Coordinates of C-alpha atoms in Angstrom, one line a residue:
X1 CA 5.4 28.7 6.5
X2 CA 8.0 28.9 9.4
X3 CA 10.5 27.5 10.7
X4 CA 10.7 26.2 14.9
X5 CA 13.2 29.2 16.3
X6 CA 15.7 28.0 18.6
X7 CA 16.7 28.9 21.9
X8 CA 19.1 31.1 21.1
X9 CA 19.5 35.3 20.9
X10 CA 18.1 36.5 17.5
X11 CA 20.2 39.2 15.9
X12 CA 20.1 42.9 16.1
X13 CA 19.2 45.5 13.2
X14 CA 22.8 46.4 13.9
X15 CA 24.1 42.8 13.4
X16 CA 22.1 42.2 10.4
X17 CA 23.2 45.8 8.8
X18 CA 26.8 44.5 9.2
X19 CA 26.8 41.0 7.8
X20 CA 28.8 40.3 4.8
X21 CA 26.8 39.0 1.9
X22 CA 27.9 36.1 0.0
X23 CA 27.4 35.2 -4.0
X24 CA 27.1 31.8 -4.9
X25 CA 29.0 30.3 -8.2
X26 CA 28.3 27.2 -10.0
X27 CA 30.2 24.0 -7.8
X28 CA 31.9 21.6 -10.7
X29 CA 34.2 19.5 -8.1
X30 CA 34.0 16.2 -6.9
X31 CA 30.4 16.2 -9.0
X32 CA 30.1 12.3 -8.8
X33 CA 31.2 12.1 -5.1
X34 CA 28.5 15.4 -3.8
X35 CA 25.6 16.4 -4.7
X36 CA 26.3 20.1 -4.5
X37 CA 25.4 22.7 -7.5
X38 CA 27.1 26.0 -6.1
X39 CA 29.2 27.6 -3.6
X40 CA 29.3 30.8 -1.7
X41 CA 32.5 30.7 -0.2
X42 CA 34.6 33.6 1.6
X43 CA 38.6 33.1 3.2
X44 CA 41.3 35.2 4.9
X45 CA 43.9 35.4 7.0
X46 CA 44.0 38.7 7.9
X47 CA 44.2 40.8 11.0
X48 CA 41.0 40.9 12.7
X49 CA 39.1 38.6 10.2
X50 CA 38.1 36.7 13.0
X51 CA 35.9 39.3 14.6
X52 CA 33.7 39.7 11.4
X53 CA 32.4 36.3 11.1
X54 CA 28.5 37.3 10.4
X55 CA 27.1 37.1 6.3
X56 CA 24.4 36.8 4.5
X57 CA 23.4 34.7 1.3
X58 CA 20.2 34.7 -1.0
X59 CA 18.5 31.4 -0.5
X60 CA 16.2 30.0 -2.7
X61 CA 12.9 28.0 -1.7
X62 CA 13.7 24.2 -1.8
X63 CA 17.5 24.0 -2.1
X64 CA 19.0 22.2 0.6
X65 CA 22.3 24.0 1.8
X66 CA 25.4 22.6 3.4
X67 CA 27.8 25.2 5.5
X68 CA 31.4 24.6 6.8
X69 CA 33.2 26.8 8.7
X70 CA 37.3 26.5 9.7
X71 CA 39.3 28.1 12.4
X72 CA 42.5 28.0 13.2
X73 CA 41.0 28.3 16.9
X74 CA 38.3 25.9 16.0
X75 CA 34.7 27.6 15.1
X76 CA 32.1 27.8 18.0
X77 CA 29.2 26.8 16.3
X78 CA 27.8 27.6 13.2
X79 CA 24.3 29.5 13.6
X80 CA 21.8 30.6 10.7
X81 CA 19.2 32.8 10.8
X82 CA 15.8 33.7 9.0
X83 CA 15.5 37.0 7.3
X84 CA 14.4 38.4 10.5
X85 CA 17.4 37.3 12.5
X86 CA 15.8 34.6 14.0
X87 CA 17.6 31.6 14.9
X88 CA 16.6 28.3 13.2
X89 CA 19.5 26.0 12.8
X90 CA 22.4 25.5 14.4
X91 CA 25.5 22.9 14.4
X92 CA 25.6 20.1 17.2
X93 CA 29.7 20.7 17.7
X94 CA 30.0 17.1 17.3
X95 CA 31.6 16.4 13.7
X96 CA 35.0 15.1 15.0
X97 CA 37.0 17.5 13.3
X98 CA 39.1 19.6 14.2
X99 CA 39.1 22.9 13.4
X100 CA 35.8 22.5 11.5
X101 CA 32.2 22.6 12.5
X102 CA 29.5 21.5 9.8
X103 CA 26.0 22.4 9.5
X104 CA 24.0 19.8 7.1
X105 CA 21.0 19.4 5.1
X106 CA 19.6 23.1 5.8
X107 CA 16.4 23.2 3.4
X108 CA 15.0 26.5 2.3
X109 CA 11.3 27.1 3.4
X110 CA 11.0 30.6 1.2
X111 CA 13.3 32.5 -1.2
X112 CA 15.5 35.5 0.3
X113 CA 17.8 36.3 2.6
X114 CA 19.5 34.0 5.1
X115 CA 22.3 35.0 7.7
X116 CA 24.9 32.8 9.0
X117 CA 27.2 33.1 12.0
X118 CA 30.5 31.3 11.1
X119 CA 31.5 31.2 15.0
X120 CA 35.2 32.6 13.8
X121 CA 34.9 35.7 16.9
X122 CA 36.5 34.4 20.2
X123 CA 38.1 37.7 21.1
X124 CA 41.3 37.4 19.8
X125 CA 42.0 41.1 17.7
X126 CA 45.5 40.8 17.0
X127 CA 45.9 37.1 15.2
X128 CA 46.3 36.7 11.7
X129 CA 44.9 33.4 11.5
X130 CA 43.0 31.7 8.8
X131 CA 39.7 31.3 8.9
X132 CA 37.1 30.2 5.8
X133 CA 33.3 29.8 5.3
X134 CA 31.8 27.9 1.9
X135 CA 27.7 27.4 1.7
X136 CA 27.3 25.0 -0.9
X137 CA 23.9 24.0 -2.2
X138 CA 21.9 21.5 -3.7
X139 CA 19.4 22.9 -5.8
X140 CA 18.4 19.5 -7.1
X141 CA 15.7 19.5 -3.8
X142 CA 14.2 22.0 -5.2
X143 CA 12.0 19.7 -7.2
X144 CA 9.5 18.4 -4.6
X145 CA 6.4 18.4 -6.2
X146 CA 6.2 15.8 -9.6
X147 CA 7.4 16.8 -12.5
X148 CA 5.5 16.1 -16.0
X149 CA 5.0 12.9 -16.3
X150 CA 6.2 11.6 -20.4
X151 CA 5.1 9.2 -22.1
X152 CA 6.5 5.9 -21.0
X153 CA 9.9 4.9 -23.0
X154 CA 9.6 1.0 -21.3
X155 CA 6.2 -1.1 -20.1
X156 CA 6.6 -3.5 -18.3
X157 CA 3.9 -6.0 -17.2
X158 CA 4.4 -9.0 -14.3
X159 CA 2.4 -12.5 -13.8
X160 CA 0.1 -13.7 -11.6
X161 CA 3.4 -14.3 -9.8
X162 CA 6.4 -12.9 -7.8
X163 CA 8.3 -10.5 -9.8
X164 CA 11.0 -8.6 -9.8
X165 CA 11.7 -5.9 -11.8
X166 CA 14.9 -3.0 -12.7
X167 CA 14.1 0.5 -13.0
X168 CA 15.8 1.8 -16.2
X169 CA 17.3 5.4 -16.7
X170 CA 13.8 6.1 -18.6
X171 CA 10.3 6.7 -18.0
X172 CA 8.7 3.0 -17.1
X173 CA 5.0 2.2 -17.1
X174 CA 5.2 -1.3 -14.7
X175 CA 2.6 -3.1 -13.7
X176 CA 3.1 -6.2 -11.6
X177 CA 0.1 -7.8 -12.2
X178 CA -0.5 -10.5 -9.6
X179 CA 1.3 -11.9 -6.8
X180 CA 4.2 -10.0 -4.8
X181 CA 6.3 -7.6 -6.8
X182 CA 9.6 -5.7 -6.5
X183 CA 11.0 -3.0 -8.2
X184 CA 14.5 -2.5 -7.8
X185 CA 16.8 1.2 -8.1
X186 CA 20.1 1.4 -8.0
X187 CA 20.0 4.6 -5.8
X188 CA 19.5 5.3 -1.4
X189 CA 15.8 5.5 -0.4
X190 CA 16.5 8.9 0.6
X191 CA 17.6 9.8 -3.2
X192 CA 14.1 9.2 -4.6
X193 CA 10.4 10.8 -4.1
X194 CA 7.3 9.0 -4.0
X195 CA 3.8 9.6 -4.2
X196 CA 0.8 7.8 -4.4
X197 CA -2.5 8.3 -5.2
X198 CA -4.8 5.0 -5.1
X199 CA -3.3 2.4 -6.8
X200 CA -1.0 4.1 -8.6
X201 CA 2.5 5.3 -7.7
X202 CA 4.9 8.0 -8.6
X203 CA 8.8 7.3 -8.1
X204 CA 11.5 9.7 -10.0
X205 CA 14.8 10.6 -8.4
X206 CA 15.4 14.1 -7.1
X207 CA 19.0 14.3 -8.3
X208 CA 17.2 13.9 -11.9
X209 CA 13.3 14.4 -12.0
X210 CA 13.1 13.7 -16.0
X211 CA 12.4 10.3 -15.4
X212 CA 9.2 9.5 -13.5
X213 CA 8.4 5.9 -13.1
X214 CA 4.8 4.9 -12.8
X215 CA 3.8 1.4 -10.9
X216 CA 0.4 -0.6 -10.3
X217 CA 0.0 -3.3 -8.0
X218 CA 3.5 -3.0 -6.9
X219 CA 4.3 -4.3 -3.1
X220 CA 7.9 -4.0 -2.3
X221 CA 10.4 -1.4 -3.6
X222 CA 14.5 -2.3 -3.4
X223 CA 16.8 0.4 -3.2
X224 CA 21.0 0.6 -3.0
X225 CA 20.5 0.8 1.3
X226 CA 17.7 -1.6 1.5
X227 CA 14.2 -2.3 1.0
X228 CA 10.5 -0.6 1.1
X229 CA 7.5 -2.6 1.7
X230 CA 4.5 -1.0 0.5
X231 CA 2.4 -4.4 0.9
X232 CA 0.7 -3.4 4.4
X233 CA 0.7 0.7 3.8
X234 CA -2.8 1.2 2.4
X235 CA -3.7 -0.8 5.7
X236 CA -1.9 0.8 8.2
X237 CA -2.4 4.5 7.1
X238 CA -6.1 3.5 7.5
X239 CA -6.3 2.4 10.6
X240 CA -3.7 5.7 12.0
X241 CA -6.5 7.8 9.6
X242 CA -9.7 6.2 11.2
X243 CA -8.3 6.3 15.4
X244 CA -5.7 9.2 15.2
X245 CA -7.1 11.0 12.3
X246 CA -3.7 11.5 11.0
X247 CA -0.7 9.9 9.1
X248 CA 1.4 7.2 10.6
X249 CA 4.9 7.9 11.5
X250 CA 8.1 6.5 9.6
X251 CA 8.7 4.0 12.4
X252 CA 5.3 3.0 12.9
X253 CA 4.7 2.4 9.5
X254 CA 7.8 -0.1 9.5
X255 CA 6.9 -1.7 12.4
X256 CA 3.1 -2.2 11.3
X257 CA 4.4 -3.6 7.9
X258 CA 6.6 -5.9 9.2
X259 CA 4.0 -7.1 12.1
X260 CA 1.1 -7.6 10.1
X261 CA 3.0 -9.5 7.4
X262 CA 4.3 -11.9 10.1
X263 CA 0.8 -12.2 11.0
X264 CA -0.2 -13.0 7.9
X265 CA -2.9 -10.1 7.9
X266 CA -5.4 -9.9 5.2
X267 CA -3.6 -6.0 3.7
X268 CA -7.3 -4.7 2.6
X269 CA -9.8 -2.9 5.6
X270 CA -12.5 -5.1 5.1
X271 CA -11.3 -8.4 5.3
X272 CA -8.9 -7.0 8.3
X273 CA -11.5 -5.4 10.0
X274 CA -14.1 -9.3 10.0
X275 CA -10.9 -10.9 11.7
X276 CA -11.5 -9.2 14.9
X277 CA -13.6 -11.6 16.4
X278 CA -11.8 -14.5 15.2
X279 CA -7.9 -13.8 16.0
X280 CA -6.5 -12.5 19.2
X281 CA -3.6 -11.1 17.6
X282 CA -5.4 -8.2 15.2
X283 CA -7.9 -8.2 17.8
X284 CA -5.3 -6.9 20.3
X285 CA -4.1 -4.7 17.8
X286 CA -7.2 -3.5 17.2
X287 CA -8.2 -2.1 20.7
X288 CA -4.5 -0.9 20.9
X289 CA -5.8 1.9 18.5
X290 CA -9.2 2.5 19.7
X291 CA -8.1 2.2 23.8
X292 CA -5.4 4.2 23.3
X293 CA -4.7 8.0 24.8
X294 CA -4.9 9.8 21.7
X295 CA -7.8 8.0 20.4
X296 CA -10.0 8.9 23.6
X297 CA -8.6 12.1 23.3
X298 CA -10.1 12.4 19.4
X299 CA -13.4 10.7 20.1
X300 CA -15.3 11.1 23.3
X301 CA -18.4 11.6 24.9
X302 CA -21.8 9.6 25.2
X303 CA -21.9 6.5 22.3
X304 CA -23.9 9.1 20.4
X305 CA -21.1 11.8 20.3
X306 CA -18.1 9.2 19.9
X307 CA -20.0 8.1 16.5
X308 CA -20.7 11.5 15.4
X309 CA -17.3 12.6 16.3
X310 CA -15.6 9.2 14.4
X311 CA -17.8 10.5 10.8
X312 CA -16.8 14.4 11.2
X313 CA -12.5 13.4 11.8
X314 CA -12.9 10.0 9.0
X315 CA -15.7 11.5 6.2
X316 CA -15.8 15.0 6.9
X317 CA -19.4 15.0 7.6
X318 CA -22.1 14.7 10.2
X319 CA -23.9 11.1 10.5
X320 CA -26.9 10.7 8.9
X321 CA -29.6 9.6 11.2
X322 CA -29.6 6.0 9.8
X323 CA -25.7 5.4 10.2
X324 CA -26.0 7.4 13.7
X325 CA -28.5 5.3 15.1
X326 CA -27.1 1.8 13.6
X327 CA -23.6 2.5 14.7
X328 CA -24.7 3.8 18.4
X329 CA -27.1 1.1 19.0
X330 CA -24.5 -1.6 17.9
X331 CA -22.7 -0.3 20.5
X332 CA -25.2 0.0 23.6
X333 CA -26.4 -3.6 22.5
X334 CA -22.6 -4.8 23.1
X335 CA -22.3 -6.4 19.8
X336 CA -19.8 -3.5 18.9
X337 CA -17.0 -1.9 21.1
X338 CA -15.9 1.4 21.1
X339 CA -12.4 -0.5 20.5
X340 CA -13.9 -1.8 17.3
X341 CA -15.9 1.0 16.0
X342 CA -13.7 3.1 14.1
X343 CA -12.2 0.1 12.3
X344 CA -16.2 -1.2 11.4
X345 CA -17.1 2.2 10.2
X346 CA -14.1 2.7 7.9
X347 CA -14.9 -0.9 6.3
X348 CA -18.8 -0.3 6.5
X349 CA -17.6 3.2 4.8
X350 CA -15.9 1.6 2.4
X351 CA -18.0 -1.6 1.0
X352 CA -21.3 0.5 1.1
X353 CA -22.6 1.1 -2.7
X354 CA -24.9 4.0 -2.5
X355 CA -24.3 7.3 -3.7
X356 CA -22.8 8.8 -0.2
X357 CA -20.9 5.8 0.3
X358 CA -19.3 5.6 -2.8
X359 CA -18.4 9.4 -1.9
X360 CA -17.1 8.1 1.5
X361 CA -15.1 5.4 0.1
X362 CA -13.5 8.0 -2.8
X363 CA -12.7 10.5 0.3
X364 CA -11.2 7.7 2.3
X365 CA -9.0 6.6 -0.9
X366 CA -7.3 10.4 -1.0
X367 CA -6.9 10.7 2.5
X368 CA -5.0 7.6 3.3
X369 CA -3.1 8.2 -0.1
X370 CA -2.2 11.3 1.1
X371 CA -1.4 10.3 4.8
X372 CA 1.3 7.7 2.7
X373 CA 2.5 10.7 1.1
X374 CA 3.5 12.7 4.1
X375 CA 5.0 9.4 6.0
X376 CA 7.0 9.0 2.6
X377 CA 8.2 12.7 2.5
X378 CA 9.0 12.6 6.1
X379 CA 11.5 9.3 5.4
X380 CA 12.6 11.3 2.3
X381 CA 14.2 14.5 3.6
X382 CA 14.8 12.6 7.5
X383 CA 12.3 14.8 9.5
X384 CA 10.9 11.8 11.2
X385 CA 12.1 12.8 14.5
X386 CA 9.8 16.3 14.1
X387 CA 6.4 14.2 13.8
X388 CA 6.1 14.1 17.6
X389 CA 3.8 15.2 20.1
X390 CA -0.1 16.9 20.0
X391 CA 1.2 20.1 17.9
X392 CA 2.4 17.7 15.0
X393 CA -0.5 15.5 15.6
X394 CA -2.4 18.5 14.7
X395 CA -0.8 19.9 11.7
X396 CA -1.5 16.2 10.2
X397 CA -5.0 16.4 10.9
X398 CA -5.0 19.4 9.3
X399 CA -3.8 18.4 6.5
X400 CA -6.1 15.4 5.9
X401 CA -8.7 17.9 6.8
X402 CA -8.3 19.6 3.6
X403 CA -8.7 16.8 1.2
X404 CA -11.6 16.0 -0.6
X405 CA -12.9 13.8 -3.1
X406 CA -11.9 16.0 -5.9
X407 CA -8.5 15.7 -4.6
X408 CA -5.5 14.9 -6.6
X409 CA -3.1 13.4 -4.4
X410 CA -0.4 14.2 -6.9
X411 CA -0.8 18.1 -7.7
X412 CA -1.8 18.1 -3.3
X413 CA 2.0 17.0 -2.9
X414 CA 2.8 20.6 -2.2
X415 CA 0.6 21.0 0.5
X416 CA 2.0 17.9 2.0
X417 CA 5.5 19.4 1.9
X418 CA 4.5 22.7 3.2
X419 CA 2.9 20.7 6.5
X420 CA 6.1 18.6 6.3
X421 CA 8.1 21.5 7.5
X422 CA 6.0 23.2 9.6
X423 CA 6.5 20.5 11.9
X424 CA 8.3 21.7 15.3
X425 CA 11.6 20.3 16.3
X426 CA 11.7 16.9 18.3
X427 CA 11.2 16.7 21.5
X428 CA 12.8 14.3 24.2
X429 CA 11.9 10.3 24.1
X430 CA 10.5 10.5 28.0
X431 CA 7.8 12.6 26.7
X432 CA 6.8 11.0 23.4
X433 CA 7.5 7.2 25.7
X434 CA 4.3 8.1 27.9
X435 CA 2.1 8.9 24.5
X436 CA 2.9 4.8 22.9
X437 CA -0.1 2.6 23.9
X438 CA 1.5 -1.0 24.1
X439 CA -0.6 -3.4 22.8
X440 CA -0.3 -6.7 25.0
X441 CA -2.5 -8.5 27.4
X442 CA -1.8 -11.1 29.9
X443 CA -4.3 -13.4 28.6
X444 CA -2.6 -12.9 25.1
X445 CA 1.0 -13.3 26.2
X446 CA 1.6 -16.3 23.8
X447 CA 0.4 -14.4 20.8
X448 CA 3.0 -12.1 18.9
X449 CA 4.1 -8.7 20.8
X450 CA 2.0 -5.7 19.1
X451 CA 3.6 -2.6 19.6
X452 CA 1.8 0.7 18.2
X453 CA 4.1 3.7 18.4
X454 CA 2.9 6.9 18.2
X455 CA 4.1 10.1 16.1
X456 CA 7.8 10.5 16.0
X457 CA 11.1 8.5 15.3
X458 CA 14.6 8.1 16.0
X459 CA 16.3 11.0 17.4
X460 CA 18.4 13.4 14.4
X461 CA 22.1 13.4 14.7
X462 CA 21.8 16.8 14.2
X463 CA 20.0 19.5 15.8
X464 CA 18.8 21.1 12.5
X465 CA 18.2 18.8 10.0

């Protein structure tokens, strides 16, 4: 794993021989008001202090580190580099301080050394001005992957109703039972991982991963900064699995959630998939998908190829002669459009009881569970904005790739996380703009505005993040 190297010079054996290395100590202030652990911290005011403003630290894989630098001059930007001297994060100059520059949320790919450029030398020799560096980290991150899971202190079990429920500081077994549920935390969405796998989710907060929640038939969860609906996810990962072969971005999986409930969409495959014919809005949606850039780009060819090419990227398998001669036919007869045929598949996939399909249905299950467990992780440490573009696209697909039916989306997490941040950094909105089919039709302009978005988000405030 790698990071994206910036567009900046890398250092020289000289530079790196010369850097300063820094210790880090256990971090006891402000402990309700940060979330920092430790602190590597250097400070002078001596002649010439300036002009040695390179050092080193010892990272550790999975702690996310925070680095300040001060200036009586002001600091011209903080730069980090990889154990090779290789650029890979950088401050935007734009924290409103003076004085200070601040480099946030700098998460450790691999254990060893890091070297940090604290922008102090601006060619003043003479000064004896004060200048100060301080790396703090959080080595709560570190625990990405779930931890045990315990036996559950409270159960909790809902109606055939709407319930709502309150996490407690212990391991909870909740089950919501019927109707529309909620689970509420008192913490940001950002403070908590989650995984599913199937029905069942995994929630525990990173700050303190001794508590792991586990929740069935669960639809929304309510956290400090607002809510997450899971009611449409299942739904929407399938249809980004089945067209795109990959995991829905953070935005699109919003957007889709929000859309299809005001649509009042059935949330499972099948039932989604028999309303084509009878409702212009998910049938619109529906040929957004399969008309779409990427999706021609994915499956192409004679109607013989684009239905051997949808089972190798959605079952991980050639067509059997049956399903390759029902599929293609249903398409040369016109009772099936390409549009559609993806979508028809995944249900026929999914609803067919023999031996292979119950294997095709089990496969499906773990990919879309794990396609909601890479959109999750990318809302959970904000890389959004790095799931753009075709070399993204394909890192997802790899990942999906590498599931099976033996699968556990759970112990896979790490996987997940590893493809997470081997994304690339963002690029510009023009470019990802032309990529975003737009799902309307003038004959349809009455009918609620689809919009499907494709991979990435809103742009990071910072450069590295």
């Amino acid at each position: 794993m790698t990071y994206p190297i910036l567009d900046l010079p890398s250092l020289t054996q000289h530079e790196l021989g010369s850097a300063a290395p820094l210790t880090f100590d256990p971090f006891y202030e402000n402990v309700d008001l940060t979330p920092w652990d430790e602190l590597a911290s250097v400070k002078s005011n001596q002649v010439g202090a300036m002009q040695h403003d390179l050092f080193s630290f010892t990272a550790v894989k999975g702690v996310t580190y925070y680095v300040f630098s001060t200036s009586y001059l002001e600091p011209t930007r903080i730069i980090v580099y990889d154990n090779l001297g290789r650029p890979i994060g950088a401050d935007n100059e734009t924290d409103g301080s003076s004085g200070m520059h601040y480099l946030p949320r700098l998460f450790a790919e691999y254990s060893g050394t890091m070297y940090v450029d604290a922008g102090w030398n601006q060619g003043q020799t003479e000064l004896g001005l004060a200048v100060s560096l301080k790396v703090f980290g959080d080595v709560d991150t570190k625990n990405v992957a779930p931890p045990p899971v315990l036996p559950p202190v409270s159960t909790m079990t809902g109606t055939a109703w709407a319930d709502r429920f309150v996490a407690t500081r212990a391991e909870d077994l909740i089950d919501g039972g019927g109707g529309i549920d909620t689970v509420a935390y008192a913490g940001t969405r950002a403070s908590y991982n989650i995984i599913k796998d199937g029905d069942k989710v995994r929630i525990w907060s990173i700050p303190d991963t001794k508590d792991v929640d586990t929740l069935r038939s669960v639809e929304k969860l309510s956290f400090s900064d607002g809510s997450y609906d899971m009611q449409y996810g299942d739904l929407t990962q399938s249809l980004y699995v089945a067209y795109f072969g990959r995991a829905a971005d953070v935005g699109a999986l919003k957007s889709f959630q929000s859309q299809l409930a005001a649509l009042g969409a059935p949330a499972n495959v099948n039932d989604f998939s028999a309303r084509y014919a009878k409702d212009a809005s998910v049938k619109n949606l529906i040929d957004s998908f399969g008309l779409s850039h990427e999706s021609k780009a994915l499956y192409s060819g004679d109607n013989k190829a684009f239905v051997k090419a949808i089972y190798n990227n959605l079952l991980s398998r050639d067509a059997d002669q049956g399903g390759l001669d029902f599929w293609s036919n249903a398409i040369d007869s016109g009772s099936l459009t390409r549009a559609n045929a993806s979508l028809s598949i995944l249900a026929g996939a999914q609803g067919n009881t023999s031996a292979q399909g119950l294997a095709d249905a089990l496969l499906l299950q773990k990919k879309i569970s794990v396609a909601a467990n890479f959109t999750l992780a990318l809302e959970t440490f904000d890389k959004g904005n790095r799931y753009d573009g075709d070399f993204a696209a394909g890192i997802a697909r790899k990942l999906l790739g590498a599931v099976t039916t033996t699968t556990d989306a759970f112990d896979f997490q790490d996987d997940v996380i590893d493809a997470m941040f081997a994304l690339p950094p963002p690029r510009g909105v023009p470019d990802q703009a032309r990529e975003m089919p737009f799902a309307a039709h003038e004959a349809l302009r009455d009918a609620p505005v689809i919009e499907l978005t494709g991979v990435g988000g809103i742009a990071d405030a910072f450069m590295f993040a």
